[in-house]
Coordinates of C-alpha atoms in Angstrom, one line a residue:
M3 CA 2.9 -22.2 -16.2
D4 CA 3.9 -19.1 -18.2
R5 CA 6.2 -17.1 -16.0
M6 CA 7.9 -13.7 -16.5
I7 CA 9.9 -11.2 -14.5
A8 CA 9.4 -7.6 -15.6
I9 CA 12.0 -5.1 -14.4
S10 CA 11.7 -1.4 -14.9
S11 CA 13.9 1.5 -13.8
L12 CA 12.9 5.2 -13.7
L13 CA 14.2 8.1 -11.5
Q14 CA 16.5 5.8 -9.6
H15 CA 13.5 3.6 -8.6
V16 CA 13.5 0.0 -9.6
Q17 CA 10.2 -1.9 -9.7
V18 CA 9.8 -5.6 -10.4
G19 CA 6.7 -7.6 -11.2
L20 CA 6.5 -11.4 -11.1
V21 CA 3.9 -12.4 -13.7
E22 CA 2.3 -15.9 -13.8
D23 CA -0.1 -16.8 -16.6
G24 CA -0.4 -13.1 -17.6
R25 CA -1.3 -11.8 -14.1
L26 CA 0.8 -9.9 -11.6
V27 CA 1.3 -12.0 -8.5
E28 CA 4.3 -10.3 -6.7
Y29 CA 5.5 -6.7 -6.7
Y30 CA 8.8 -5.3 -5.5
L31 CA 10.0 -1.7 -5.3
E32 CA 13.3 -0.3 -4.3
R33 CA 13.8 3.5 -4.1
D34 CA 17.2 3.7 -2.6
V35 CA 19.2 0.6 -1.5
Q36 CA 20.9 2.8 1.2
D37 CA 17.5 3.2 2.9
R38 CA 16.8 -0.5 3.0
L39 CA 17.6 -2.2 6.3
M40 CA 16.1 -5.7 5.9
N41 CA 18.6 -8.5 6.3
N42 CA 21.5 -6.1 7.0
I43 CA 23.8 -7.3 9.8
Y44 CA 25.1 -5.0 12.5
K45 CA 27.3 -4.9 15.5
G46 CA 25.0 -3.4 18.2
R47 CA 25.3 -2.2 21.8
V48 CA 22.5 -2.9 24.3
E49 CA 21.0 0.4 25.4
N50 CA 18.3 -0.9 27.7
V51 CA 17.0 -4.3 28.9
L52 CA 13.2 -4.6 29.5
P53 CA 12.6 -7.7 31.6
G54 CA 8.8 -7.0 31.7
M55 CA 8.7 -7.3 27.9
D56 CA 11.4 -10.0 27.5
A57 CA 13.2 -7.6 25.1
A58 CA 16.0 -5.1 24.8
F59 CA 16.7 -2.0 22.8
V60 CA 19.9 -2.1 20.8
D61 CA 21.9 0.8 19.3
I62 CA 22.9 -0.3 15.8
G63 CA 24.1 3.2 14.7
L64 CA 20.7 4.4 13.3
A65 CA 18.5 7.3 14.5
K66 CA 16.2 4.8 16.3
N67 CA 17.2 2.0 18.5
A68 CA 16.4 -1.6 17.3
F69 CA 14.1 -3.9 19.2
L70 CA 15.4 -7.4 20.1
F71 CA 13.3 -10.2 21.7
L72 CA 15.3 -12.0 24.4
A73 CA 13.8 -15.3 23.2
D74 CA 16.2 -15.1 20.3
L75 CA 19.1 -15.5 22.7
S76 CA 20.0 -18.6 24.7
P77 CA 18.5 -18.7 28.2
E78 CA 21.9 -18.1 29.8
R79 CA 22.8 -15.2 27.5
A80 CA 19.3 -13.6 27.9
A81 CA 19.6 -13.8 31.7
N82 CA 23.0 -12.2 31.7
L83 CA 22.4 -9.5 29.1
R84 CA 23.4 -6.0 30.3
K85 CA 23.5 -2.5 29.1
G86 CA 26.7 -1.9 27.0
D87 CA 27.0 -5.6 25.9
A88 CA 28.0 -6.1 22.2
V89 CA 25.6 -8.2 20.1
L90 CA 25.7 -9.4 16.5
V91 CA 22.2 -8.8 15.1
Q92 CA 20.4 -8.9 11.7
V93 CA 17.4 -6.8 10.8
A94 CA 14.3 -9.0 10.7
K95 CA 11.7 -6.2 10.2
E96 CA 12.0 -2.7 8.8
A97 CA 11.3 0.3 10.9
E98 CA 7.7 1.4 10.9
G99 CA 6.3 4.8 11.9
T100 CA 7.8 5.7 15.3
K101 CA 9.2 2.2 15.8
G102 CA 12.7 1.3 15.1
P103 CA 13.7 -1.9 13.2
R104 CA 13.3 -5.3 14.8
V105 CA 16.5 -7.4 15.0
T106 CA 17.4 -11.0 15.7
T107 CA 20.5 -12.8 16.7
Q108 CA 19.5 -15.8 14.6
I109 CA 21.5 -14.8 11.5
T110 CA 20.6 -16.1 8.0
L111 CA 22.9 -15.8 4.9
P112 CA 20.9 -16.8 1.7
G113 CA 22.3 -18.1 -1.5
R114 CA 20.5 -19.3 -4.6
Y115 CA 20.4 -22.9 -3.4
L116 CA 21.1 -22.8 0.3
V117 CA 20.5 -20.6 3.3
L118 CA 23.4 -20.7 5.9
L119 CA 22.3 -20.5 9.5
P120 CA 25.6 -19.9 11.3
T121 CA 24.1 -19.5 14.8
Q122 CA 21.6 -22.4 14.6
E123 CA 21.8 -26.2 14.0
G124 CA 19.8 -28.6 11.8
V125 CA 18.7 -29.1 8.2
G126 CA 15.5 -27.9 6.6
I127 CA 14.0 -28.5 3.1
S128 CA 11.8 -26.0 1.2
R129 CA 8.2 -27.0 1.5
Q130 CA 7.8 -26.1 -2.2
I131 CA 9.8 -29.2 -3.0
T132 CA 7.0 -31.8 -2.9
D133 CA 8.7 -34.8 -4.4
E134 CA 9.6 -37.1 -1.5
A135 CA 12.5 -38.8 -3.3
E136 CA 14.0 -35.4 -4.2
R137 CA 13.5 -34.1 -0.6
A138 CA 15.3 -37.2 0.8
R139 CA 18.2 -36.8 -1.7
L140 CA 18.7 -33.1 -0.9
K141 CA 18.5 -33.7 2.8
E142 CA 21.2 -36.3 2.5
L143 CA 23.4 -33.9 0.5
A144 CA 22.8 -31.1 3.1
Q145 CA 23.7 -33.3 6.0
E146 CA 26.9 -34.4 4.2
L147 CA 27.8 -30.7 3.7
L148 CA 26.6 -29.4 7.1
P149 CA 29.3 -27.4 8.9
E150 CA 29.7 -28.2 12.5
G151 CA 27.6 -26.1 14.8
M152 CA 25.7 -24.5 11.9
G153 CA 22.4 -25.1 10.1
L154 CA 21.3 -25.2 6.5
I155 CA 18.0 -24.6 4.6
V156 CA 17.8 -26.1 1.2
R157 CA 15.9 -23.7 -1.2
T158 CA 13.5 -24.6 -4.0
M159 CA 16.1 -23.7 -6.6
A160 CA 18.3 -26.6 -5.4
Q161 CA 16.0 -29.1 -7.0
N162 CA 18.0 -31.4 -9.4
Q163 CA 21.3 -29.7 -8.4
E164 CA 24.3 -31.9 -7.7
L165 CA 26.7 -31.9 -4.7
E166 CA 29.3 -29.8 -6.4
E167 CA 27.0 -26.8 -7.0
L168 CA 25.7 -26.9 -3.4
Q169 CA 29.2 -27.2 -2.0
E170 CA 30.6 -24.3 -4.1
E171 CA 27.8 -22.0 -2.9
L172 CA 28.2 -23.1 0.7
E173 CA 31.9 -22.3 0.7
R174 CA 31.0 -18.7 -0.5
L175 CA 28.5 -18.3 2.3
I176 CA 31.0 -19.6 4.9
Q177 CA 33.6 -17.1 3.7
E178 CA 31.1 -14.3 4.0
W179 CA 30.3 -15.3 7.5
S180 CA 34.0 -15.3 8.4
R181 CA 34.3 -11.8 7.0
I182 CA 31.4 -10.7 9.2
Q183 CA 32.9 -12.2 12.3
R184 CA 36.2 -10.5 11.7
R185 CA 34.5 -7.1 11.3
F186 CA 32.6 -7.7 14.4
Q187 CA 35.8 -8.3 16.4
G188 CA 37.5 -5.3 14.8
K189 CA 34.8 -2.7 15.6
S190 CA 34.3 -1.1 19.0
S191 CA 31.0 0.6 18.4
A192 CA 27.7 0.1 16.6
Y193 CA 28.5 -0.6 13.0
L194 CA 27.1 -2.0 9.7
L195 CA 28.9 -5.3 9.1
Y196 CA 27.0 -6.6 6.1
R197 CA 24.6 -4.9 3.7
D198 CA 22.2 -7.1 1.9
H199 CA 22.3 -7.2 -1.9
D200 CA 20.1 -4.8 -4.0
L201 CA 16.8 -5.7 -5.5
I202 CA 18.0 -6.8 -8.9
Y203 CA 20.5 -9.3 -7.5
R204 CA 17.9 -10.7 -5.0
I205 CA 15.3 -11.1 -7.8
V206 CA 17.7 -13.0 -10.1
R207 CA 18.9 -15.1 -7.2
D208 CA 15.5 -15.9 -5.7
L209 CA 12.9 -15.8 -8.5
Y210 CA 14.6 -16.7 -11.8
S211 CA 14.3 -20.3 -13.0
P212 CA 16.0 -20.9 -16.3
H213 CA 13.6 -23.5 -17.5
H214 CA 10.3 -21.6 -17.5
T215 CA 11.0 -17.9 -16.7
K216 CA 11.9 -15.1 -19.1
I217 CA 13.1 -11.6 -18.0
L218 CA 11.9 -8.4 -19.7
V219 CA 13.7 -5.1 -19.0
D220 CA 13.1 -1.6 -20.3
S221 CA 16.7 -0.3 -20.7
R222 CA 20.0 -1.5 -22.1
A223 CA 21.7 -0.7 -18.8
L224 CA 19.2 -3.0 -17.0
Q225 CA 19.8 -5.7 -19.7
R226 CA 23.5 -5.6 -19.1
R227 CA 23.1 -5.6 -15.3
V228 CA 20.7 -8.5 -15.2
A229 CA 22.9 -10.5 -17.7
K230 CA 25.9 -9.9 -15.5
E231 CA 24.1 -11.2 -12.4
L232 CA 22.9 -14.3 -14.3
Q233 CA 26.4 -14.9 -15.5
D234 CA 27.9 -14.6 -12.0
L235 CA 25.4 -17.2 -10.8
G236 CA 26.4 -19.5 -13.7
L237 CA 23.1 -19.1 -15.5
D238 CA 22.2 -18.6 -19.1
T239 CA 21.8 -15.0 -20.1
S240 CA 19.7 -15.5 -23.3
S241 CA 16.4 -15.2 -21.5
V242 CA 16.9 -11.5 -20.9
E243 CA 14.8 -9.5 -23.4
L244 CA 14.8 -5.7 -24.0
Y245 CA 11.5 -3.9 -24.4
E246 CA 11.7 -0.8 -26.5
G247 CA 8.0 0.2 -27.0
K248 CA 6.5 3.7 -26.6
L249 CA 4.4 2.7 -23.6
S250 CA 6.1 2.1 -20.2
L251 CA 6.8 -1.6 -19.6
F252 CA 4.3 -1.9 -16.8
T253 CA 1.6 -0.2 -18.8
Y254 CA 2.3 -2.3 -21.9
L255 CA 2.0 -5.5 -19.8
G256 CA -1.2 -4.3 -18.0
L257 CA 0.6 -4.5 -14.6
D258 CA -0.3 -0.9 -13.7
K259 CA -4.0 -1.9 -13.8
D260 CA -3.2 -4.9 -11.6
L261 CA -1.5 -2.7 -9.1
E262 CA -4.5 -0.3 -9.1
R263 CA -6.9 -3.2 -8.5
A264 CA -4.7 -4.5 -5.7
R265 CA -5.0 -1.2 -3.9
S266 CA -8.8 -1.2 -4.1
P267 CA -11.0 -2.8 -1.4
R268 CA -13.2 -4.4 -4.1
V269 CA -11.9 -7.1 -6.4
W270 CA -14.1 -8.5 -9.1
L271 CA -14.1 -12.2 -10.0
D272 CA -14.4 -13.5 -13.5
C273 CA -17.8 -15.1 -12.7
G274 CA -19.3 -11.8 -11.6
G275 CA -18.9 -12.1 -7.9
Y276 CA -16.5 -10.0 -5.9
L277 CA -14.3 -9.7 -2.8
V278 CA -14.3 -6.8 -0.4
I279 CA -10.9 -6.6 1.4
N280 CA -10.4 -4.4 4.4
Q281 CA -7.3 -4.0 6.5
T282 CA -7.6 -3.1 10.2
E283 CA -4.9 -2.8 12.9
A284 CA -5.7 -6.3 14.2
L285 CA -6.4 -8.3 11.1
L286 CA -7.4 -8.4 7.4
T287 CA -11.1 -9.2 6.6
I288 CA -12.2 -10.5 3.2
D289 CA -15.9 -10.7 2.4
V290 CA -17.0 -12.9 -0.6
N291 CA -20.2 -11.9 -2.5
T292 CA -22.0 -13.4 -5.5
G293 CA -22.5 -9.9 -6.9
K294 CA -23.7 -10.1 -10.5
F295 CA -23.3 -13.9 -10.8
V296 CA -26.7 -15.7 -10.8
G297 CA -25.5 -19.1 -11.8
G298 CA -27.3 -21.5 -14.1
K299 CA -28.1 -24.7 -12.2
D300 CA -29.1 -24.1 -8.6
L301 CA -28.2 -22.0 -5.5
Q302 CA -25.7 -24.5 -4.1
N303 CA -23.8 -24.6 -7.4
T304 CA -23.8 -20.8 -7.7
V305 CA -22.4 -20.5 -4.2
L306 CA -19.8 -23.2 -4.7
T307 CA -18.6 -21.7 -8.1
T308 CA -18.3 -18.2 -6.5
N309 CA -16.4 -19.5 -3.5
L310 CA -14.0 -21.7 -5.5
E311 CA -13.1 -18.8 -7.7
A312 CA -12.8 -16.5 -4.7
A313 CA -10.4 -19.0 -3.0
A314 CA -7.9 -18.8 -5.9
E315 CA -8.2 -15.0 -6.1
I316 CA -7.7 -14.6 -2.3
A317 CA -4.4 -16.5 -2.5
R318 CA -3.3 -14.2 -5.3
Q319 CA -4.4 -11.1 -3.5
L320 CA -2.6 -12.1 -0.3
R321 CA 0.6 -12.7 -2.2
L322 CA 0.3 -9.5 -4.4
R323 CA -0.7 -7.2 -1.5
N324 CA 1.9 -9.0 0.7
V325 CA -0.4 -9.1 3.7
G326 CA 0.9 -10.5 6.9
G327 CA -0.8 -11.5 10.1
I328 CA -4.4 -12.7 10.8
V329 CA -6.8 -13.0 7.9
V330 CA -10.5 -13.8 8.3
V331 CA -12.6 -14.8 5.2
D332 CA -16.4 -14.7 5.1
F333 CA -17.2 -17.0 2.2
V334 CA -20.8 -17.1 0.9
H335 CA -22.6 -19.6 3.2
M336 CA -22.1 -23.2 2.3
A337 CA -24.5 -25.8 3.9
Q338 CA -22.6 -28.9 2.8
E339 CA -19.4 -30.0 4.5
A340 CA -18.2 -31.4 1.2
D341 CA -18.4 -28.0 -0.4
R342 CA -16.4 -26.4 2.4
E343 CA -13.7 -29.0 2.0
Q344 CA -13.6 -28.4 -1.8
V345 CA -13.1 -24.7 -1.2
L346 CA -10.4 -25.4 1.4
Q347 CA -8.6 -27.7 -1.0
R348 CA -8.7 -25.0 -3.8
L349 CA -7.2 -22.5 -1.3
R350 CA -4.4 -24.8 -0.3
E351 CA -3.5 -25.5 -3.9
S352 CA -3.6 -21.8 -4.8
L353 CA -1.4 -20.9 -1.8
G354 CA 1.2 -23.5 -2.8
A355 CA 2.8 -21.1 -5.3
D356 CA 3.4 -18.6 -2.5
K357 CA 6.9 -18.8 -0.9
T358 CA 5.6 -17.0 2.2
R359 CA 4.1 -19.5 4.6
T360 CA 0.3 -19.3 5.3
K361 CA -1.4 -21.5 7.9
I362 CA -5.0 -22.3 7.3
C363 CA -6.7 -22.6 10.7
G364 CA -10.1 -23.8 9.5
F365 CA -13.7 -22.6 9.8
T366 CA -15.0 -21.0 13.1
R367 CA -18.4 -21.8 14.6
L368 CA -19.7 -18.8 12.7
G369 CA -18.5 -20.1 9.4
L370 CA -15.6 -17.7 9.0
L371 CA -12.3 -19.1 7.7
E372 CA -9.2 -18.1 9.7
L373 CA -5.7 -17.9 8.1
V374 CA -2.3 -16.6 9.4
R375 CA 0.2 -15.4 6.9
R376 CA 3.8 -14.8 7.9
K377 CA 5.0 -11.1 7.8
V378 CA 8.0 -10.9 5.5
K379 CA 8.2 -7.5 3.8
R380 CA 6.2 -4.3 3.7
P381 CA 2.6 -4.5 2.4
L382 CA 1.9 -3.1 -1.0
T383 CA -0.1 -0.2 0.4
E384 CA 2.9 0.9 2.6
M385 CA 5.2 0.8 -0.5
L386 CA 3.0 2.9 -2.6
E387 CA 0.8 5.0 -0.3
V388 CA 0.9 7.3 2.7
E389 CA -1.8 8.2 5.2
C390 CA -4.3 10.7 3.9
P391 CA -3.9 14.0 5.7
A392 CA -7.6 14.8 5.0
C393 CA -9.1 11.6 6.5
R394 CA -6.3 10.9 8.9
G395 CA -6.1 7.2 7.8
T396 CA -9.8 6.4 8.3
G397 CA -10.5 6.2 4.6
R398 CA -13.4 8.7 5.1
V399 CA -13.8 12.5 5.3
D400 CA -16.4 14.8 6.6
A401 CA -19.5 15.4 4.5
D402 CA -19.9 18.9 3.1
E403 CA -22.7 19.5 5.6
T404 CA -20.5 18.4 8.5
T405 CA -17.7 20.8 7.5
A406 CA -20.3 23.6 7.0
L407 CA -21.6 23.0 10.6
R408 CA -18.0 23.0 11.9
I409 CA -17.4 26.4 10.1
A410 CA -20.6 27.8 11.6
R411 CA -19.4 27.0 15.1
A412 CA -16.0 28.6 14.4
V413 CA -17.8 31.7 13.1
Q414 CA -20.0 31.9 16.2
A415 CA -16.9 31.7 18.4
A416 CA -15.0 34.4 16.4
A417 CA -18.1 36.7 16.5
Q418 CA -18.0 36.7 20.3
E419 CA -15.0 39.1 20.2
E420 CA -16.3 42.7 20.7
D421 CA -14.0 44.3 18.1
V422 CA -15.2 42.0 15.4
E423 CA -17.6 43.7 13.0
A424 CA -17.7 40.9 10.3
V425 CA -16.3 37.5 9.5
L426 CA -15.1 36.3 6.1
V427 CA -15.1 32.5 5.5
R428 CA -12.9 31.0 2.7
C429 CA -13.7 27.4 2.0
H430 CA -14.2 24.9 -0.8
S431 CA -17.1 25.8 -3.2
A432 CA -19.1 22.7 -2.4
V433 CA -18.9 23.6 1.3
A434 CA -19.7 27.3 0.6
A435 CA -22.9 26.2 -1.2
Q436 CA -24.0 24.4 2.0
L437 CA -23.0 27.3 4.2
I438 CA -25.0 29.8 2.1
G439 CA -28.0 27.5 1.5
P440 CA -30.8 27.9 -1.0
G441 CA -31.4 31.6 -1.7
G442 CA -28.9 32.5 1.1
K443 CA -31.2 31.1 3.8
N444 CA -28.5 29.3 5.8
L445 CA -26.2 32.4 5.7
E446 CA -29.0 34.6 6.9
L447 CA -29.6 32.3 9.9
L448 CA -25.9 32.2 10.7
E449 CA -25.8 36.0 10.8
Q450 CA -28.8 36.1 13.1
E451 CA -27.2 33.6 15.5
A452 CA -23.7 35.2 15.3
G453 CA -25.0 38.8 15.5
K454 CA -22.4 39.9 13.0
A455 CA -22.1 40.1 9.2
V456 CA -20.8 36.9 7.6
F457 CA -19.3 36.7 4.1
V458 CA -18.5 33.5 2.3
R459 CA -16.1 32.9 -0.6
G460 CA -15.6 29.6 -2.4
D461 CA -12.0 28.6 -3.2
D462 CA -11.4 25.2 -4.8
T463 CA -7.7 25.3 -4.1
L464 CA -8.7 24.4 -0.5
A465 CA -9.4 20.8 0.6
K466 CA -13.0 20.2 1.3
G467 CA -12.3 19.9 5.1
A468 CA -10.2 23.0 5.3
F469 CA -11.3 26.6 5.8
E470 CA -9.9 30.0 6.8
L471 CA -11.6 32.8 8.8
T472 CA -10.7 36.5 8.5
C473 CA -12.2 39.1 10.9
G474 CA -12.5 42.8 10.0
T475 CA -14.9 45.5 9.0
A476 CA -17.9 44.7 6.9
A477 CA -16.9 47.0 4.1
S478 CA -13.4 45.6 3.6
L479 CA -14.5 42.0 3.9
E480 CA -17.4 42.3 1.5
Q481 CA -15.1 43.4 -1.3
K482 CA -12.9 40.4 -0.6
A483 CA -15.9 38.0 -0.5
L484 CA -17.3 39.0 -3.9
P485 CA -15.7 37.0 -6.8
V486 CA -17.3 39.2 -9.5
A487 CA -18.0 42.9 -10.2
V488 CA -20.5 44.6 -12.4
G489 CA -19.3 44.6 -16.0
D490 CA -17.2 41.4 -15.6
R491 CA -17.4 39.0 -18.5
L492 CA -17.2 35.3 -17.7
T493 CA -17.6 32.0 -19.5
V494 CA -19.8 29.7 -17.3
K495 CA -21.6 26.4 -17.6
I496 CA -25.4 26.5 -17.0
S497 CA -25.9 23.7 -14.5
E498 CA -29.7 23.8 -13.9
P499 CA -32.8 25.9 -14.5
H500 CA -33.5 28.6 -11.9
A501 CA -35.9 27.4 -9.3
K502 CA -38.0 30.6 -9.1
N503 CA -37.4 32.4 -12.5
P504 CA -38.4 30.0 -15.3
G505 CA -36.5 31.9 -18.0
S506 CA -33.2 31.9 -16.2
G507 CA -30.5 29.3 -15.8
L508 CA -28.2 28.8 -12.8
A509 CA -24.4 28.7 -12.9
R510 CA -21.9 28.6 -10.0
L511 CA -18.6 30.2 -9.6
H512 CA -16.7 28.7 -6.6
G513 CA -20.1 28.2 -4.8
Y514 CA -21.3 31.7 -5.7
A515 CA -24.6 31.6 -7.6
L516 CA -25.0 33.3 -10.9
E517 CA -28.6 33.8 -12.3
C518 CA -28.2 33.9 -16.0
L519 CA -31.1 35.5 -17.8
D520 CA -32.7 33.8 -20.8
C521 CA -30.6 30.7 -20.2
S522 CA -33.1 28.1 -19.0
A523 CA -32.9 26.2 -22.3
L524 CA -29.1 26.1 -22.2
V525 CA -28.6 23.6 -19.3
G526 CA -25.3 21.7 -19.8
Q527 CA -24.0 24.3 -22.3
T528 CA -21.2 26.9 -21.9
V529 CA -22.2 30.5 -22.2
E530 CA -20.4 33.9 -22.1
V531 CA -22.2 36.2 -19.8
E532 CA -21.8 39.8 -18.4
I533 CA -22.4 40.6 -14.7
V534 CA -25.2 43.2 -14.4
E535 CA -25.9 43.2 -10.7
V536 CA -24.0 41.9 -7.7
Y537 CA -25.4 40.7 -4.4
R538 CA -23.8 39.1 -1.3
T539 CA -24.6 35.5 -2.2
G540 CA -25.0 35.7 -5.9
A541 CA -25.1 37.9 -9.0
L542 CA -27.3 38.5 -12.0
A543 CA -25.9 38.0 -15.5
R544 CA -27.1 38.1 -19.1
P545 CA -25.7 36.4 -22.2
V546 CA -23.2 38.7 -24.0
E547 CA -25.0 38.3 -27.3
N548 CA -28.3 39.6 -25.8
R549 CA -26.8 42.5 -23.8
N550 CA -28.5 45.2 -26.0

């Protein structure tokens, strides 16, 4: 497998892409290491114990208290936990929205080859080490090194390493744990005892493999920094390459396009089929469709080919989007059990490269495949996006007609006031066109129902769902509503022939209709015109070259 780590730094932001066989499979972004809480270790004070939730809120010195499950504690400690008790905790999940971070008392200190579990016992071997003889060898080494009362996890990078390398790293981790314990004893209040390493160090430690991974960076400063981290870990620095092209590194490698596709609900497959991926509060749904793929042999083969390709792409998308929790996949219906098993096997193989554990629960009675993927870090969408203020997170906004109806109701309400002579509406031009209607028909009806004069002015600086109402005299508001005056010269685009006057063309200015004389043959062209007459919902104009 061709494997590359791309590291780019801009505006104090560091972004990292893990590329396998030319495709982006993992993405990391760090804006400010000071804002990152994950894996930090704190001395905390219990603020409140919630027996009904088997949990406690813990003050760790941040604006929001952290959330601790009592199941993380021993039964005796959990039963006796009281407000004011000091606890040693590590952040297991970043703060989200109004929620503070989630913490655990089950501390982990990762190295390149080992993870030290100072508060737990036992030995675990990475599931990505599949060779049984190597697993047995590493387990024997870990048990030989195992500190009393502690636990160890042997990481994937430990493959083919000897006892001396593992022992050297374990000694460093134990020293770090001793420093944390001393700080815990020396502090009387909530305090940060240990800050996790920054992104560049973690990437080099966790992802770099000297045998089949190269590192590409876009600045000399990054090149020096990465080389130093490799050197400190006792690794060869020759694999770090500097990119000096004109395009940004991620654009040059095509990773920007991969990121855009990973934020889209629709993902096309090479065969012509596609996935539709939708995230809800409860779970992630993935629908598989044959799309443009018609196959060549028979329907069964077409379906199987689509589903096999979809299985591999689903594994990649889960990894790239960093989705955690329940996932439900609706593959194209397969009548044969052998076909379903083939698709499951492809999915298992494709998930094998993902360090984050995913459990395949199998097909339901309705033929839906259930998966559960562990939540480790923030999803891609949370790293790069915020909730849309226009759609309020639904992914949909009001149609122009819906907004126009909402404005009409607001106008009617404003017109109820006795001292209101007229109402001016300022809204997006597309909404203004709906509010005015063909030939001003809708505006005429609105005035009849409101019993007051109503003026409309289009303004494309407003969002489509936004509008402003101004009440006042008809004379003052009419002047504000009209975007043009007699004698004004404008350059406009003729959008369509006039419906009633065959020789005229129609142009629009922020929703305001301009009838342009002698322009019916100029649809799609840009014309300079002069305003000759002005009305409430439109104006008459003539081309400048024909003004005499």
